[in-house]
Amino acid sequence: MTVTMSDLYTSRTERTAAIVSRQEPVVYPDPVGSQPLNKSQLREYEDNGFLLLPDLFNAQEVQALLGNVEAMSTDPGILSREEAVVEKGSQAVRSIFRVHELSELIARLVRDPRVLDVARQILGSDVYVHQSRANLKPGFTGKEFYWHSDFETWHIEDGMPQMRALSCSVLLTDNNVCNGPLMLVPGSHRQFISCTGQTPDNHYKESLRKQEYGVPDPISLRLLVDQGGIEAITAKAGSVIFFDCNTLHGSASNISPWPRANVFTVYNSVENCVGDPKQGLTPRPAHVATRGQFPVLTPLSGPLLES
Ligand code: 6CS
Ligand code: FE
C-alpha cells in the first residue's frame, strides 16, 4: 500500500462523520480593487461567515435582472439544455446554471464592482466564476435545499483545493420568513463536517435537485447549530448576501404565494483553481464547475444597465 499525504478535508470515505477545524483564513490579506467593505463589515463576515448588504441594486436593475431570469426560465432554447435543472417529479425550473454566459446582463452583473470588489476584497486576489446560477422558488410549489456546505461538494466533486471562494446571492424578489429565505449557521464556516456515504456516479444530476450525499449528519449539524444558531436572511429585492464557501446553509420550501428568485455567483480565487476531483470521480460538466481556461474578472467601468 502506498502512503500519500492525507487530505485534511476528506469526506464521503469509509470513515465515520467528523468535524475538522478550518485551516485557511476567512478574510484574506492583500485585497484587490476598490475595497467597498469597512472594518466592521469585514469583521462581521469573518465572525459569522456571511454578510448582508441591503439594497445594493436599485428597482430598475432588479426588474431588468428578474425579467432576464424569467425570460430564460421559459425559453425553449434554454430549457432543452443541461443548464436547466427541473424539480423532481415536475417540469418546474429549479435552477439555471452558467447564467453569466447565457445572459449578457448577468455577464455584466458578475463584473459589477458592487459585488466583484467585495469578492476581491475578501478573497485577497483576482477572482473568476467557478459557478453561476439562477434559483427559482415559485410561490406555492418552490422546493427546499437541504443543509450543506458548498465547499464540501466543490472539494470532493470539483477538486477545489482550499476554502478561498464565496457565494454572492443577489435577491431578485423580497425574501421574507415565509417564502423560503436563505438560512445560514453563523460561525459554521470555521468547522468542516466530513460526511458519510459514497458518491454515486454522475451525482450532480441528482444532487442539484435533491442532495443526499455530502450533507452533514444530524449530530454534527445540531452541534454547530447549538453553537451558532440559525439566521434566516430576510431582505428586500436588490439586497445581496455574501457567504463563505464553507458556511452551512439551506432553505425551506415555498408554500407562500410570493415567489423567491435569486442569482448566485460563486467567485473563486485565481490562487485556488480546481484540480482533479477526489476519489477518482469524473469531473462535473463545465456548466456546473469551471475548470481549465477562464477569464479573470475585471470590474465593469460603466453602469450595469446600458441605456
Ligand atoms: O453542487 C453544487 O455545486 C451546488 N449545490 C448546492 C446545493 N449548492 C451550491 C452549489 O450550487
Ligand atoms: Fe449551496
PDB file of C-alpha atoms and ligand atoms in Angstrom:
ATOM      1  CA  MET A   1       0.000   0.000   0.000  1.00  0.00           C
ATOM      2  CA  THR A   2       1.318   3.458  -0.838  1.00  0.00           C
ATOM      3  CA  VAL A   3       1.020   6.185   1.725  1.00  0.00           C
ATOM      4  CA  THR A   4       0.126   9.612   0.386  1.00  0.00           C
ATOM      5  CA  MET A   5      -0.334  12.974   2.102  1.00  0.00           C
ATOM      6  CA  SER A   6      -3.757  12.780   3.606  1.00  0.00           C
ATOM      7  CA  ASP A   7      -6.387  15.336   2.671  1.00  0.00           C
ATOM      8  CA  LEU A   8      -7.440  17.357   5.700  1.00  0.00           C
ATOM      9  CA  TYR A   9     -10.914  17.842   4.277  1.00  0.00           C
ATOM     10  CA  THR A  10     -11.563  14.259   3.344  1.00  0.00           C
ATOM     11  CA  SER A  11     -15.230  13.330   3.146  1.00  0.00           C
ATOM     12  CA  ARG A  12     -17.502  10.570   1.842  1.00  0.00           C
ATOM     13  CA  THR A  13     -14.997   7.799   2.573  1.00  0.00           C
ATOM     14  CA  GLU A  14     -15.442   4.699   4.741  1.00  0.00           C
ATOM     15  CA  ARG A  15     -14.794   6.650   7.918  1.00  0.00           C
ATOM     16  CA  THR A  16     -17.495   7.981  10.200  1.00  0.00           C
ATOM     17  CA  ALA A  17     -18.565  11.618  10.357  1.00  0.00           C
ATOM     18  CA  ALA A  18     -16.008  14.013  11.811  1.00  0.00           C
ATOM     19  CA  ILE A  19     -15.602  17.702  12.475  1.00  0.00           C
ATOM     20  CA  VAL A  20     -12.309  19.237  11.373  1.00  0.00           C
ATOM     21  CA  SER A  21     -11.085  22.779  12.117  1.00  0.00           C
ATOM     22  CA  ARG A  22     -10.721  25.110   9.175  1.00  0.00           C
ATOM     23  CA  GLN A  23      -7.100  25.927   8.355  1.00  0.00           C
ATOM     24  CA  GLU A  24      -7.482  28.832   5.942  1.00  0.00           C
ATOM     25  CA  PRO A  25      -8.242  32.460   6.684  1.00  0.00           C
ATOM     26  CA  VAL A  26     -11.801  33.693   6.097  1.00  0.00           C
ATOM     27  CA  VAL A  27     -10.783  37.187   5.031  1.00  0.00           C
ATOM     28  CA  TYR A  28      -7.519  37.064   3.120  1.00  0.00           C
ATOM     29  CA  PRO A  29      -4.810  39.732   3.301  1.00  0.00           C
ATOM     30  CA  ASP A  30      -3.843  41.977   0.356  1.00  0.00           C
ATOM     31  CA  PRO A  31      -7.271  42.960  -1.007  1.00  0.00           C
ATOM     32  CA  VAL A  32      -7.602  43.758  -4.706  1.00  0.00           C
ATOM     33  CA  GLY A  33      -9.839  46.551  -6.076  1.00  0.00           C
ATOM     34  CA  SER A  34     -11.817  49.372  -4.509  1.00  0.00           C
ATOM     35  CA  GLN A  35     -12.403  47.689  -1.099  1.00  0.00           C
ATOM     36  CA  PRO A  36     -16.070  48.532  -0.582  1.00  0.00           C
ATOM     37  CA  LEU A  37     -16.375  46.888   2.872  1.00  0.00           C
ATOM     38  CA  ASN A  38     -15.427  48.776   6.009  1.00  0.00           C
ATOM     39  CA  LYS A  39     -13.703  47.183   9.004  1.00  0.00           C
ATOM     40  CA  SER A  40     -16.880  46.302  10.872  1.00  0.00           C
ATOM     41  CA  GLN A  41     -18.425  44.659   7.794  1.00  0.00           C
ATOM     42  CA  LEU A  42     -15.258  42.632   7.265  1.00  0.00           C
ATOM     43  CA  ARG A  43     -15.309  41.626  10.920  1.00  0.00           C
ATOM     44  CA  GLU A  44     -18.957  40.577  10.662  1.00  0.00           C
ATOM     45  CA  TYR A  45     -18.189  38.437   7.603  1.00  0.00           C
ATOM     46  CA  GLU A  46     -15.193  36.915   9.334  1.00  0.00           C
ATOM     47  CA  ASP A  47     -17.130  36.112  12.523  1.00  0.00           C
ATOM     48  CA  ASN A  48     -20.384  34.875  11.012  1.00  0.00           C
ATOM     49  CA  GLY A  49     -19.251  33.534   7.640  1.00  0.00           C
ATOM     50  CA  PHE A  50     -21.726  35.763   5.806  1.00  0.00           C
ATOM     51  CA  LEU A  51     -22.739  39.380   5.316  1.00  0.00           C
ATOM     52  CA  LEU A  52     -25.919  41.037   4.057  1.00  0.00           C
ATOM     53  CA  LEU A  53     -25.612  44.235   2.052  1.00  0.00           C
ATOM     54  CA  PRO A  54     -29.146  45.663   1.861  1.00  0.00           C
ATOM     55  CA  ASP A  55     -30.390  47.492  -1.240  1.00  0.00           C
ATOM     56  CA  LEU A  56     -27.218  47.224  -3.292  1.00  0.00           C
ATOM     57  CA  PHE A  57     -29.151  47.216  -6.577  1.00  0.00           C
ATOM     58  CA  ASN A  58     -31.992  49.615  -7.390  1.00  0.00           C
ATOM     59  CA  ALA A  59     -35.525  48.769  -8.504  1.00  0.00           C
ATOM     60  CA  GLN A  60     -34.756  49.270 -12.203  1.00  0.00           C
ATOM     61  CA  GLU A  61     -31.772  46.963 -12.045  1.00  0.00           C
ATOM     62  CA  VAL A  62     -33.730  44.341 -10.132  1.00  0.00           C
ATOM     63  CA  GLN A  63     -36.559  44.498 -12.656  1.00  0.00           C
ATOM     64  CA  ALA A  64     -34.159  44.035 -15.560  1.00  0.00           C
ATOM     65  CA  LEU A  65     -32.414  41.103 -13.869  1.00  0.00           C
ATOM     66  CA  LEU A  66     -35.639  39.404 -12.849  1.00  0.00           C
ATOM     67  CA  GLY A  67     -37.081  39.893 -16.343  1.00  0.00           C
ATOM     68  CA  ASN A  68     -33.955  38.302 -17.743  1.00  0.00           C
ATOM     69  CA  VAL A  69     -34.162  35.295 -15.435  1.00  0.00           C
ATOM     70  CA  GLU A  70     -37.888  34.835 -16.069  1.00  0.00           C
ATOM     71  CA  ALA A  71     -37.319  35.001 -19.823  1.00  0.00           C
ATOM     72  CA  MET A  72     -34.609  32.334 -19.584  1.00  0.00           C
ATOM     73  CA  SER A  73     -36.839  30.115 -17.477  1.00  0.00           C
ATOM     74  CA  THR A  74     -39.450  29.962 -20.250  1.00  0.00           C
ATOM     75  CA  ASP A  75     -37.108  29.978 -23.269  1.00  0.00           C
ATOM     76  CA  PRO A  76     -37.342  26.571 -25.001  1.00  0.00           C
ATOM     77  CA  GLY A  77     -33.765  27.029 -26.278  1.00  0.00           C
ATOM     78  CA  ILE A  78     -32.568  27.197 -22.660  1.00  0.00           C
ATOM     79  CA  LEU A  79     -34.977  24.639 -21.210  1.00  0.00           C
ATOM     80  CA  SER A  80     -33.696  21.986 -23.605  1.00  0.00           C
ATOM     81  CA  ARG A  81     -30.121  22.436 -22.310  1.00  0.00           C
ATOM     82  CA  GLU A  82     -28.401  20.661 -19.435  1.00  0.00           C
ATOM     83  CA  GLU A  83     -28.032  24.064 -17.762  1.00  0.00           C
ATOM     84  CA  ALA A  84     -31.740  23.986 -16.880  1.00  0.00           C
ATOM     85  CA  VAL A  85     -32.392  21.807 -13.831  1.00  0.00           C
ATOM     86  CA  VAL A  86     -36.017  20.887 -13.207  1.00  0.00           C
ATOM     87  CA  GLU A  87     -37.634  19.766  -9.972  1.00  0.00           C
ATOM     88  CA  LYS A  88     -38.049  16.108  -9.191  1.00  0.00           C
ATOM     89  CA  GLY A  89     -41.467  14.912 -10.288  1.00  0.00           C
ATOM     90  CA  SER A  90     -42.416  18.062 -12.194  1.00  0.00           C
ATOM     91  CA  GLN A  91     -41.141  20.171 -15.065  1.00  0.00           C
ATOM     92  CA  ALA A  92     -40.805  23.294 -12.927  1.00  0.00           C
ATOM     93  CA  VAL A  93     -37.428  25.006 -13.358  1.00  0.00           C
ATOM     94  CA  ARG A  94     -35.412  24.872 -10.138  1.00  0.00           C
ATOM     95  CA  SER A  95     -32.101  26.301 -11.347  1.00  0.00           C
ATOM     96  CA  ILE A  96     -30.460  27.557 -14.486  1.00  0.00           C
ATOM     97  CA  PHE A  97     -26.681  27.185 -14.429  1.00  0.00           C
ATOM     98  CA  ARG A  98     -23.992  29.182 -16.253  1.00  0.00           C
ATOM     99  CA  VAL A  99     -26.261  32.234 -16.383  1.00  0.00           C
ATOM    100  CA  HIS A 100     -23.210  34.514 -16.565  1.00  0.00           C
ATOM    101  CA  GLU A 101     -22.591  33.130 -20.034  1.00  0.00           C
ATOM    102  CA  LEU A 102     -26.199  32.639 -21.125  1.00  0.00           C
ATOM    103  CA  SER A 103     -27.216  36.216 -20.310  1.00  0.00           C
ATOM    104  CA  GLU A 104     -25.330  39.377 -21.304  1.00  0.00           C
ATOM    105  CA  LEU A 105     -26.866  41.254 -18.399  1.00  0.00           C
ATOM    106  CA  ILE A 106     -25.687  38.667 -15.872  1.00  0.00           C
ATOM    107  CA  ALA A 107     -22.269  38.676 -17.544  1.00  0.00           C
ATOM    108  CA  ARG A 108     -22.196  42.358 -16.617  1.00  0.00           C
ATOM    109  CA  LEU A 109     -23.622  41.706 -13.147  1.00  0.00           C
ATOM    110  CA  VAL A 110     -20.766  39.386 -12.150  1.00  0.00           C
ATOM    111  CA  ARG A 111     -18.318  42.166 -13.074  1.00  0.00           C
ATOM    112  CA  ASP A 112     -20.245  44.921 -11.319  1.00  0.00           C
ATOM    113  CA  PRO A 113     -17.799  46.431  -8.791  1.00  0.00           C
ATOM    114  CA  ARG A 114     -20.522  46.466  -6.113  1.00  0.00           C
ATOM    115  CA  VAL A 115     -20.226  42.690  -5.951  1.00  0.00           C
ATOM    116  CA  LEU A 116     -16.935  41.845  -7.684  1.00  0.00           C
ATOM    117  CA  ASP A 117     -14.898  44.155  -5.461  1.00  0.00           C
ATOM    118  CA  VAL A 118     -16.418  42.643  -2.326  1.00  0.00           C
ATOM    119  CA  ALA A 119     -15.270  39.225  -3.535  1.00  0.00           C
ATOM    120  CA  ARG A 120     -11.789  40.519  -4.409  1.00  0.00           C
ATOM    121  CA  GLN A 121     -11.532  42.270  -1.056  1.00  0.00           C
ATOM    122  CA  ILE A 122     -12.478  39.176   0.965  1.00  0.00           C
ATOM    123  CA  LEU A 123     -10.520  36.670  -1.119  1.00  0.00           C
ATOM    124  CA  GLY A 124      -7.449  38.924  -1.394  1.00  0.00           C
ATOM    125  CA  SER A 125      -6.796  38.239  -5.054  1.00  0.00           C
ATOM    126  CA  ASP A 126      -8.261  38.342  -8.514  1.00  0.00           C
ATOM    127  CA  VAL A 127     -11.199  36.002  -8.941  1.00  0.00           C
ATOM    128  CA  TYR A 128     -13.121  34.078 -11.577  1.00  0.00           C
ATOM    129  CA  VAL A 129     -16.559  32.472 -11.724  1.00  0.00           C
ATOM    130  CA  HIS A 130     -16.456  28.877 -10.514  1.00  0.00           C
ATOM    131  CA  GLN A 131     -20.224  28.522 -10.942  1.00  0.00           C
ATOM    132  CA  SER A 132     -23.227  30.750 -11.580  1.00  0.00           C
ATOM    133  CA  ARG A 133     -26.897  30.034 -11.456  1.00  0.00           C
ATOM    134  CA  ALA A 134     -30.370  31.439 -11.038  1.00  0.00           C
ATOM    135  CA  ASN A 135     -32.525  29.696  -8.438  1.00  0.00           C
ATOM    136  CA  LEU A 136     -36.276  29.862  -8.725  1.00  0.00           C
ATOM    137  CA  LYS A 137     -38.667  29.064  -5.940  1.00  0.00           C
ATOM    138  CA  PRO A 138     -42.109  29.909  -7.256  1.00  0.00           C
ATOM    139  CA  GLY A 139     -44.998  30.567  -4.912  1.00  0.00           C
ATOM    140  CA  PHE A 140     -46.856  27.500  -3.562  1.00  0.00           C
ATOM    141  CA  THR A 141     -44.537  24.918  -5.176  1.00  0.00           C
ATOM    142  CA  GLY A 142     -40.898  26.036  -4.723  1.00  0.00           C
ATOM    143  CA  LYS A 143     -38.759  23.280  -3.224  1.00  0.00           C
ATOM    144  CA  GLU A 144     -36.175  23.304  -0.471  1.00  0.00           C
ATOM    145  CA  PHE A 145     -32.379  22.996  -0.414  1.00  0.00           C
ATOM    146  CA  TYR A 146     -31.206  20.751   2.427  1.00  0.00           C
ATOM    147  CA  TRP A 147     -28.361  21.838   4.771  1.00  0.00           C
ATOM    148  CA  HIS A 148     -24.902  21.696   3.225  1.00  0.00           C
ATOM    149  CA  SER A 149     -21.503  23.322   2.918  1.00  0.00           C
ATOM    150  CA  ASP A 150     -20.788  24.191  -0.713  1.00  0.00           C
ATOM    151  CA  PHE A 151     -17.062  23.645  -0.141  1.00  0.00           C
ATOM    152  CA  GLU A 152     -17.656  20.020   0.777  1.00  0.00           C
ATOM    153  CA  THR A 153     -19.069  19.396  -2.700  1.00  0.00           C
ATOM    154  CA  TRP A 154     -16.599  21.631  -4.530  1.00  0.00           C
ATOM    155  CA  HIS A 155     -13.660  19.988  -2.747  1.00  0.00           C
ATOM    156  CA  ILE A 156     -14.763  16.397  -3.331  1.00  0.00           C
ATOM    157  CA  GLU A 157     -16.543  16.615  -6.685  1.00  0.00           C
ATOM    158  CA  ASP A 158     -14.669  19.514  -8.299  1.00  0.00           C
ATOM    159  CA  GLY A 159     -11.226  19.244  -6.646  1.00  0.00           C
ATOM    160  CA  MET A 160     -11.274  22.768  -5.222  1.00  0.00           C
ATOM    161  CA  PRO A 161      -8.158  22.756  -3.021  1.00  0.00           C
ATOM    162  CA  GLN A 162      -8.892  25.347  -0.351  1.00  0.00           C
ATOM    163  CA  MET A 163     -11.548  27.433   1.321  1.00  0.00           C
ATOM    164  CA  ARG A 164     -10.920  30.530  -0.738  1.00  0.00           C
ATOM    165  CA  ALA A 165     -14.216  31.005  -2.553  1.00  0.00           C
ATOM    166  CA  LEU A 166     -17.514  32.665  -1.725  1.00  0.00           C
ATOM    167  CA  SER A 167     -21.074  32.851  -2.954  1.00  0.00           C
ATOM    168  CA  CYS A 168     -22.827  36.064  -3.785  1.00  0.00           C
ATOM    169  CA  SER A 169     -26.623  35.859  -3.902  1.00  0.00           C
ATOM    170  CA  VAL A 170     -28.455  38.807  -5.441  1.00  0.00           C
ATOM    171  CA  LEU A 171     -32.081  38.778  -4.285  1.00  0.00           C
ATOM    172  CA  LEU A 172     -34.458  39.430  -7.172  1.00  0.00           C
ATOM    173  CA  THR A 173     -37.631  39.273  -5.071  1.00  0.00           C
ATOM    174  CA  ASP A 174     -38.225  40.274  -1.474  1.00  0.00           C
ATOM    175  CA  ASN A 175     -37.223  37.451   0.872  1.00  0.00           C
ATOM    176  CA  ASN A 176     -39.424  37.131   3.922  1.00  0.00           C
ATOM    177  CA  VAL A 177     -39.772  34.473   6.607  1.00  0.00           C
ATOM    178  CA  CYS A 178     -42.473  32.723   4.573  1.00  0.00           C
ATOM    179  CA  ASN A 179     -41.022  32.278   1.090  1.00  0.00           C
ATOM    180  CA  GLY A 180     -38.046  30.057   1.830  1.00  0.00           C
ATOM    181  CA  PRO A 181     -35.267  32.566   2.543  1.00  0.00           C
ATOM    182  CA  LEU A 182     -31.635  31.515   2.806  1.00  0.00           C
ATOM    183  CA  MET A 183     -30.831  30.201   6.293  1.00  0.00           C
ATOM    184  CA  LEU A 184     -27.238  30.205   7.497  1.00  0.00           C
ATOM    185  CA  VAL A 185     -25.498  28.852  10.581  1.00  0.00           C
ATOM    186  CA  PRO A 186     -23.317  31.666  11.981  1.00  0.00           C
ATOM    187  CA  GLY A 187     -19.760  30.518  12.729  1.00  0.00           C
ATOM    188  CA  SER A 188     -20.152  27.169  10.951  1.00  0.00           C
ATOM    189  CA  HIS A 189     -17.567  28.201   8.341  1.00  0.00           C
ATOM    190  CA  ARG A 190     -14.849  27.519  10.957  1.00  0.00           C
ATOM    191  CA  GLN A 191     -15.570  23.775  11.019  1.00  0.00           C
ATOM    192  CA  PHE A 192     -15.527  21.299   8.165  1.00  0.00           C
ATOM    193  CA  ILE A 193     -18.007  18.483   8.532  1.00  0.00           C
ATOM    194  CA  SER A 194     -16.711  15.326   6.965  1.00  0.00           C
ATOM    195  CA  CYS A 195     -19.737  13.484   5.587  1.00  0.00           C
ATOM    196  CA  THR A 196     -20.561   9.800   5.342  1.00  0.00           C
ATOM    197  CA  GLY A 197     -21.690   7.798   2.331  1.00  0.00           C
ATOM    198  CA  GLN A 198     -20.045   7.247  -1.030  1.00  0.00           C
ATOM    199  CA  THR A 199     -20.621   9.496  -4.029  1.00  0.00           C
ATOM    200  CA  PRO A 200     -22.660   7.789  -6.761  1.00  0.00           C
ATOM    201  CA  ASP A 201     -21.689   8.237 -10.430  1.00  0.00           C
ATOM    202  CA  ASN A 202     -22.989  11.407 -12.074  1.00  0.00           C
ATOM    203  CA  HIS A 203     -24.047  12.560  -8.648  1.00  0.00           C
ATOM    204  CA  TYR A 204     -24.698  16.133  -9.796  1.00  0.00           C
ATOM    205  CA  LYS A 205     -27.764  15.090 -11.756  1.00  0.00           C
ATOM    206  CA  GLU A 206     -29.459  14.072  -8.515  1.00  0.00           C
ATOM    207  CA  SER A 207     -27.775  16.421  -6.058  1.00  0.00           C
ATOM    208  CA  LEU A 208     -28.749  19.611  -7.866  1.00  0.00           C
ATOM    209  CA  ARG A 209     -32.385  18.558  -7.410  1.00  0.00           C
ATOM    210  CA  LYS A 210     -32.134  16.898  -4.027  1.00  0.00           C
ATOM    211  CA  GLN A 211     -28.810  16.468  -2.269  1.00  0.00           C
ATOM    212  CA  GLU A 212     -28.399  13.271  -0.257  1.00  0.00           C
ATOM    213  CA  TYR A 213     -24.614  12.707  -0.260  1.00  0.00           C
ATOM    214  CA  GLY A 214     -22.278  15.359   1.089  1.00  0.00           C
ATOM    215  CA  VAL A 215     -24.857  16.546   3.574  1.00  0.00           C
ATOM    216  CA  PRO A 216     -23.905  16.766   7.245  1.00  0.00           C
ATOM    217  CA  ASP A 217     -25.098  14.159   9.734  1.00  0.00           C
ATOM    218  CA  PRO A 218     -27.708  15.286  12.286  1.00  0.00           C
ATOM    219  CA  ILE A 219     -25.337  15.151  15.273  1.00  0.00           C
ATOM    220  CA  SER A 220     -22.728  17.440  13.709  1.00  0.00           C
ATOM    221  CA  LEU A 221     -25.415  19.731  12.402  1.00  0.00           C
ATOM    222  CA  ARG A 222     -27.037  20.008  15.809  1.00  0.00           C
ATOM    223  CA  LEU A 223     -23.679  20.735  17.403  1.00  0.00           C
ATOM    224  CA  LEU A 224     -22.910  23.616  15.058  1.00  0.00           C
ATOM    225  CA  VAL A 225     -26.426  24.985  15.363  1.00  0.00           C
ATOM    226  CA  ASP A 226     -26.211  24.762  19.171  1.00  0.00           C
ATOM    227  CA  GLN A 227     -23.075  26.899  18.927  1.00  0.00           C
ATOM    228  CA  GLY A 228     -24.177  29.454  16.349  1.00  0.00           C
ATOM    229  CA  GLY A 229     -27.941  29.285  15.940  1.00  0.00           C
ATOM    230  CA  ILE A 230     -29.655  29.748  12.602  1.00  0.00           C
ATOM    231  CA  GLU A 231     -30.150  33.052  10.848  1.00  0.00           C
ATOM    232  CA  ALA A 232     -32.828  33.392   8.173  1.00  0.00           C
ATOM    233  CA  ILE A 233     -31.996  36.326   5.945  1.00  0.00           C
ATOM    234  CA  THR A 234     -34.984  38.494   5.206  1.00  0.00           C
ATOM    235  CA  ALA A 235     -34.316  41.447   2.941  1.00  0.00           C
ATOM    236  CA  LYS A 236     -35.676  43.428   0.028  1.00  0.00           C
ATOM    237  CA  ALA A 237     -35.084  42.624  -3.615  1.00  0.00           C
ATOM    238  CA  GLY A 238     -31.806  44.214  -4.684  1.00  0.00           C
ATOM    239  CA  SER A 239     -30.074  43.203  -1.452  1.00  0.00           C
ATOM    240  CA  VAL A 240     -27.064  40.902  -1.655  1.00  0.00           C
ATOM    241  CA  ILE A 241     -25.867  38.114   0.634  1.00  0.00           C
ATOM    242  CA  PHE A 242     -22.205  37.123   0.551  1.00  0.00           C
ATOM    243  CA  PHE A 243     -21.309  33.878   2.265  1.00  0.00           C
ATOM    244  CA  ASP A 244     -18.173  31.837   2.728  1.00  0.00           C
ATOM    245  CA  CYS A 245     -17.822  28.603   0.760  1.00  0.00           C
ATOM    246  CA  ASN A 246     -17.900  26.562   3.978  1.00  0.00           C
ATOM    247  CA  THR A 247     -20.810  28.227   5.788  1.00  0.00           C
ATOM    248  CA  LEU A 248     -23.597  25.733   6.430  1.00  0.00           C
ATOM    249  CA  HIS A 249     -26.782  26.831   4.738  1.00  0.00           C
ATOM    250  CA  GLY A 250     -30.071  25.652   3.322  1.00  0.00           C
ATOM    251  CA  SER A 251     -33.573  26.894   2.670  1.00  0.00           C
ATOM    252  CA  ALA A 252     -37.098  25.608   3.138  1.00  0.00           C
ATOM    253  CA  SER A 253     -39.759  25.111   0.507  1.00  0.00           C
ATOM    254  CA  ASN A 254     -42.035  27.944  -0.506  1.00  0.00           C
ATOM    255  CA  ILE A 255     -45.692  27.348   0.206  1.00  0.00           C
ATOM    256  CA  SER A 256     -46.374  31.093   0.355  1.00  0.00           C
ATOM    257  CA  PRO A 257     -47.846  32.824  -2.696  1.00  0.00           C
ATOM    258  CA  TRP A 258     -44.704  35.005  -3.001  1.00  0.00           C
ATOM    259  CA  PRO A 259     -42.050  33.772  -5.425  1.00  0.00           C
ATOM    260  CA  ARG A 260     -38.399  33.774  -4.493  1.00  0.00           C
ATOM    261  CA  ALA A 261     -35.745  34.205  -7.158  1.00  0.00           C
ATOM    262  CA  ASN A 262     -32.065  34.999  -6.944  1.00  0.00           C
ATOM    263  CA  VAL A 263     -28.849  34.933  -8.944  1.00  0.00           C
ATOM    264  CA  PHE A 264     -25.866  33.205  -7.394  1.00  0.00           C
ATOM    265  CA  THR A 265     -22.291  33.768  -8.398  1.00  0.00           C
ATOM    266  CA  VAL A 266     -19.503  31.685  -6.941  1.00  0.00           C
ATOM    267  CA  TYR A 267     -16.303  33.676  -7.013  1.00  0.00           C
ATOM    268  CA  ASN A 268     -13.141  31.640  -6.605  1.00  0.00           C
ATOM    269  CA  SER A 269      -9.630  32.999  -6.074  1.00  0.00           C
ATOM    270  CA  VAL A 270      -7.312  32.601  -9.062  1.00  0.00           C
ATOM    271  CA  GLU A 271      -4.912  31.107  -6.476  1.00  0.00           C
ATOM    272  CA  ASN A 272      -7.406  28.317  -5.804  1.00  0.00           C
ATOM    273  CA  CYS A 273      -8.090  26.799  -9.236  1.00  0.00           C
ATOM    274  CA  VAL A 274      -9.647  23.366  -9.139  1.00  0.00           C
ATOM    275  CA  GLY A 275      -7.608  20.185  -9.556  1.00  0.00           C
ATOM    276  CA  ASP A 276      -8.835  16.647 -10.075  1.00  0.00           C
ATOM    277  CA  PRO A 277     -11.965  15.560  -8.224  1.00  0.00           C
ATOM    278  CA  LYS A 278     -11.301  13.297  -5.215  1.00  0.00           C
ATOM    279  CA  GLN A 279     -11.645   9.518  -5.179  1.00  0.00           C
ATOM    280  CA  GLY A 280     -11.303   9.228  -8.960  1.00  0.00           C
ATOM    281  CA  LEU A 281     -14.680  10.853  -9.570  1.00  0.00           C
ATOM    282  CA  THR A 282     -15.439  12.084 -13.088  1.00  0.00           C
ATOM    283  CA  PRO A 283     -15.228  15.898 -13.260  1.00  0.00           C
ATOM    284  CA  ARG A 284     -18.614  17.606 -13.297  1.00  0.00           C
ATOM    285  CA  PRO A 285     -19.545  19.354 -16.552  1.00  0.00           C
ATOM    286  CA  ALA A 286     -18.365  22.886 -17.296  1.00  0.00           C
ATOM    287  CA  HIS A 287     -21.759  24.465 -16.714  1.00  0.00           C
ATOM    288  CA  VAL A 288     -21.612  23.348 -13.068  1.00  0.00           C
ATOM    289  CA  ALA A 289     -17.912  23.815 -12.343  1.00  0.00           C
ATOM    290  CA  THR A 290     -15.382  25.890 -14.273  1.00  0.00           C
ATOM    291  CA  ARG A 291     -12.088  24.127 -14.964  1.00  0.00           C
ATOM    292  CA  GLY A 292      -9.238  24.818 -17.379  1.00  0.00           C
ATOM    293  CA  GLN A 293      -9.314  28.199 -19.079  1.00  0.00           C
ATOM    294  CA  PHE A 294     -11.378  31.016 -17.604  1.00  0.00           C
ATOM    295  CA  PRO A 295     -11.472  34.801 -17.838  1.00  0.00           C
ATOM    296  CA  VAL A 296     -10.138  36.662 -14.816  1.00  0.00           C
ATOM    297  CA  LEU A 297     -12.871  39.154 -13.918  1.00  0.00           C
ATOM    298  CA  THR A 298     -12.258  42.857 -14.382  1.00  0.00           C
ATOM    299  CA  PRO A 299     -14.665  45.445 -12.963  1.00  0.00           C
ATOM    300  CA  LEU A 300     -17.268  46.911 -15.250  1.00  0.00           C
ATOM    301  CA  SER A 301     -16.473  50.540 -15.993  1.00  0.00           C
ATOM    302  CA  GLY A 302     -19.983  51.791 -16.843  1.00  0.00           C
ATOM    303  CA  PRO A 303     -23.401  51.269 -15.244  1.00  0.00           C
ATOM    304  CA  LEU A 304     -24.973  47.807 -15.071  1.00  0.00           C
ATOM    305  CA  LEU A 305     -27.867  48.806 -17.329  1.00  0.00           C
ATOM    306  CA  GLU A 306     -26.829  50.200 -20.674  1.00  0.00           C
ATOM    307  CA  SER A 307     -29.185  52.920 -21.848  1.00  0.00           C
TER     308      SER A 307
HETATM  309  O1  6CS B   1     -23.327  21.166  -6.198  1.00  0.00           O
HETATM  310  C1  6CS B   1     -23.136  22.367  -6.195  1.00  0.00           C
HETATM  311  O2  6CS B   1     -22.134  22.875  -6.694  1.00  0.00           O
HETATM  312  C2  6CS B   1     -24.170  23.221  -5.567  1.00  0.00           C
HETATM  313  N1  6CS B   1     -25.105  22.614  -4.789  1.00  0.00           N
HETATM  314  C3  6CS B   1     -25.749  23.233  -3.872  1.00  0.00           C
HETATM  315  C4  6CS B   1     -26.860  22.577  -3.183  1.00  0.00           C
HETATM  316  N2  6CS B   1     -25.402  24.487  -3.546  1.00  0.00           N
HETATM  317  C5  6CS B   1     -24.306  25.157  -4.158  1.00  0.00           C
HETATM  318  C6  6CS B   1     -23.925  24.653  -5.453  1.00  0.00           C
HETATM  319  O3  6CS B   1     -24.660  25.304  -6.454  1.00  0.00           O
HETATM  320 FE    FE B   2     -25.293  25.906  -1.530  1.00  0.00          FE
END
